[in-house]
PDB file of C-alpha atoms in Angstrom:
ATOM      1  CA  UNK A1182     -31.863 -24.450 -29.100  1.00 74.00           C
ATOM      2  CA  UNK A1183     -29.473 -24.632 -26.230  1.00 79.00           C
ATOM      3  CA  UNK A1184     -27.060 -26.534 -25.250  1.00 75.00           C
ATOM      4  CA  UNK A1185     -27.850 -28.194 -22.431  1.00 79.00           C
ATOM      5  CA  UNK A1186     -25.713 -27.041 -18.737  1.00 78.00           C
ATOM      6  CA  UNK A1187     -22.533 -28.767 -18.306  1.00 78.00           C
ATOM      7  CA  UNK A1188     -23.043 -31.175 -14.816  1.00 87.00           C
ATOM      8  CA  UNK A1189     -20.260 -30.341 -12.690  1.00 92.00           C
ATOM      9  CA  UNK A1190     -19.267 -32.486  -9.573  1.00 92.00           C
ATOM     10  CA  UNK A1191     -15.996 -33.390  -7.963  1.00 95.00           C
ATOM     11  CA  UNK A1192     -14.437 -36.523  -9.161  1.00 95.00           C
ATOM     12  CA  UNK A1193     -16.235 -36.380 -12.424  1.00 95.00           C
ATOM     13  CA  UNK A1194     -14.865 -37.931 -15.965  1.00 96.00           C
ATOM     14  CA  UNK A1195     -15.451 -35.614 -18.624  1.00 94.00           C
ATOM     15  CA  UNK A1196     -14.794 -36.993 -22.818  1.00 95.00           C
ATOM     16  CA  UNK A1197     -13.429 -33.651 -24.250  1.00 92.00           C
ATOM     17  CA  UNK A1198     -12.869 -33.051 -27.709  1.00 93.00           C
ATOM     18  CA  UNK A1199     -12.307 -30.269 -30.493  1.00 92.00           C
ATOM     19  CA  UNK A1200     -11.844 -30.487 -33.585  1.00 94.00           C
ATOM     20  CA  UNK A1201     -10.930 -28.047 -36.135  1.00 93.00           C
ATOM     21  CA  UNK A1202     -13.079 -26.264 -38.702  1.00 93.00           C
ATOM     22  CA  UNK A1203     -14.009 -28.013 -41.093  1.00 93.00           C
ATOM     23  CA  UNK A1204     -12.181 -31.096 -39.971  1.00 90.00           C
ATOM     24  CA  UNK A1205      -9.391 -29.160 -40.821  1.00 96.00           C
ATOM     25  CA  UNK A1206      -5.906 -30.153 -39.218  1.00 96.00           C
ATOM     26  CA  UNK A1207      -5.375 -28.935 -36.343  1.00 95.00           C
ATOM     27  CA  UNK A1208      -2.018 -30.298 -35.957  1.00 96.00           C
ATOM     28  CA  UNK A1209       0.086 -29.780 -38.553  1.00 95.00           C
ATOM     29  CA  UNK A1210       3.283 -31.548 -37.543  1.00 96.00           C
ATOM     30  CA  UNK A1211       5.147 -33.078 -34.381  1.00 97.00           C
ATOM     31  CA  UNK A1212       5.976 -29.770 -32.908  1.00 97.00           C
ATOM     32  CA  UNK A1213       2.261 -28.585 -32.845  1.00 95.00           C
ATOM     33  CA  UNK A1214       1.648 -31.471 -30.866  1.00 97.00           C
ATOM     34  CA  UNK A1215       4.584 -31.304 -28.773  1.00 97.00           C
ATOM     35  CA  UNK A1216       3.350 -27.673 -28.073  1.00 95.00           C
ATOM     36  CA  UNK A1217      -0.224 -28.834 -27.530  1.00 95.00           C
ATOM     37  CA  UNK A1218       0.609 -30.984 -24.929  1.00 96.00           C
ATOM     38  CA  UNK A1219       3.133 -28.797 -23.112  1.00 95.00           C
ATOM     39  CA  UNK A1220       0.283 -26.217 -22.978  1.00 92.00           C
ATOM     40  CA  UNK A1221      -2.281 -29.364 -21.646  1.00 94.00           C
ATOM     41  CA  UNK A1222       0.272 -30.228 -19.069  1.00 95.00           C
ATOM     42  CA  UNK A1223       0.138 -26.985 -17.388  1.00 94.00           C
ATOM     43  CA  UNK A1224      -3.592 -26.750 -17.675  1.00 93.00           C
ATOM     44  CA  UNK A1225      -4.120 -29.675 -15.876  1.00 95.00           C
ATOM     45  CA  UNK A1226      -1.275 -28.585 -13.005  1.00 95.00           C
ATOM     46  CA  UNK A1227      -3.168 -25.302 -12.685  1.00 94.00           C
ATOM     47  CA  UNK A1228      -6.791 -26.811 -12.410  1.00 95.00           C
ATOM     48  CA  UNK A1229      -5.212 -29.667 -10.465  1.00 96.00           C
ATOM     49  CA  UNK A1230      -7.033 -31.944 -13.154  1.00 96.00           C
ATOM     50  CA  UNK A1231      -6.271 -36.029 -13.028  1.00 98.00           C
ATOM     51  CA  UNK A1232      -5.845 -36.471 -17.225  1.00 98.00           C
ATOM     52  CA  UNK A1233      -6.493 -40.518 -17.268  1.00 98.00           C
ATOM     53  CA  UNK A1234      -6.325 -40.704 -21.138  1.00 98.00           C
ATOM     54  CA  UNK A1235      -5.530 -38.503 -24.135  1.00 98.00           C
ATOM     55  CA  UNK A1236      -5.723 -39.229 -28.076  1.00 98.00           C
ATOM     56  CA  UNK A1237      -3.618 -36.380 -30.756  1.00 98.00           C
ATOM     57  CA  UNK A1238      -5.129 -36.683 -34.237  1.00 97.00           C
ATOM     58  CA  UNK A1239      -4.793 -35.157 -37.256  1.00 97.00           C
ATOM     59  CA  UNK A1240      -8.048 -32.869 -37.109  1.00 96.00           C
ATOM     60  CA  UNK A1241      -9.349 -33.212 -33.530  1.00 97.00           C
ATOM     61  CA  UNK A1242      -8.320 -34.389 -30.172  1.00 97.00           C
ATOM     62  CA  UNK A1243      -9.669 -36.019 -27.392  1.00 98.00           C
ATOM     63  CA  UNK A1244      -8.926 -35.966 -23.543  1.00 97.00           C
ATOM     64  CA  UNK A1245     -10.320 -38.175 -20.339  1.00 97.00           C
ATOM     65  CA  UNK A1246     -10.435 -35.787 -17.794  1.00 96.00           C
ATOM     66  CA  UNK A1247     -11.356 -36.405 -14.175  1.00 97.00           C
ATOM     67  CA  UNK A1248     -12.077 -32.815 -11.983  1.00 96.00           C
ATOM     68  CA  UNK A1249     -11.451 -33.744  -8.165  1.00 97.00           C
ATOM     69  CA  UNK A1250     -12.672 -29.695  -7.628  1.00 95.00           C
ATOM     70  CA  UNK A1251     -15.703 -29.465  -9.905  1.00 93.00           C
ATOM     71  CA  UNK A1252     -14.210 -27.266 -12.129  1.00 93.00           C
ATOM     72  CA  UNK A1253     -14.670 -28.053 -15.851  1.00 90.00           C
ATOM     73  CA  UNK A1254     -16.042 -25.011 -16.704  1.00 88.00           C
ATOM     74  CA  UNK A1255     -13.277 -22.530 -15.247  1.00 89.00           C
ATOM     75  CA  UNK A1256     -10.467 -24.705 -17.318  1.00 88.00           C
ATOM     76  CA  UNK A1257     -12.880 -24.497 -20.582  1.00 83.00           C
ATOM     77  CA  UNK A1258     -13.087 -20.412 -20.501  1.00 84.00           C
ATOM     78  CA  UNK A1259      -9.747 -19.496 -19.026  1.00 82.00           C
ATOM     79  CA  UNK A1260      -8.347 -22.310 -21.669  1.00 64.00           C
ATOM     80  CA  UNK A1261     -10.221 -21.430 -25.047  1.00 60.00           C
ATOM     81  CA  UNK A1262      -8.103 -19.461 -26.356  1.00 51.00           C
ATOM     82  CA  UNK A1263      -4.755 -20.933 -24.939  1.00 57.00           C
ATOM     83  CA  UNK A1264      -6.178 -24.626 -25.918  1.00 56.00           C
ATOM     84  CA  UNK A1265      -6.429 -24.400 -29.920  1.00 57.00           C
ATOM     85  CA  UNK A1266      -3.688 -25.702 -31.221  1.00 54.00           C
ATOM     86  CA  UNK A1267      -2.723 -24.427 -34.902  1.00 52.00           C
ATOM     87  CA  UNK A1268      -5.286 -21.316 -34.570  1.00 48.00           C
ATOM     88  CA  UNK A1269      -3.854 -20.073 -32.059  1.00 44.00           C
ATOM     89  CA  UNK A1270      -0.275 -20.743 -32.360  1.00 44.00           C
ATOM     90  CA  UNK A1271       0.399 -22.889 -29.333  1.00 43.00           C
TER      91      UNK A1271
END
């Protein structure tokens, strides 16, 4: 089955979250995260996103994310593959 379509409207509040395989870390130390966030930062200058809230764990992550242009799903495919943080070497 589907997933069902992603609602899109501007000056929405989206709960994102990843987390890795397996609920494997995805952060393996203070750098990774420092990294992960420097990459968020300019995700969220590029989609002009408002970031209200964010939480770094271990294994997973989770962002409050507020999309003045409707744009949720441009950030998630240009940012898949820049977004993962130990998988992809941030």
């Amino acid at each position: 089955m589907a997933r069902p379509l992603r609602l899109e409207y501007a000056g929405a509040l989206y709960h994102v979250t990843a987390r890795g395989n397996a609920r494997q870390d995805i952060f393996l130390d203070d750098e990774d995260r420092r990294r992960f966030l420097g990459v968020l930062e300019r995700v969220v200058a590029r989609f002009h996103l408002l970031l209200h809230a964010y939480c770094l764990m271990n294994s997973h992550f989770h962002l409050l994310v507020e999309t003045p242009e409707a744009n949720l799903t441009s950030v998630v495919n240009s940012g898949r593959h820049r977004l993962q943080p130990h998988a992809a070497g941030c």
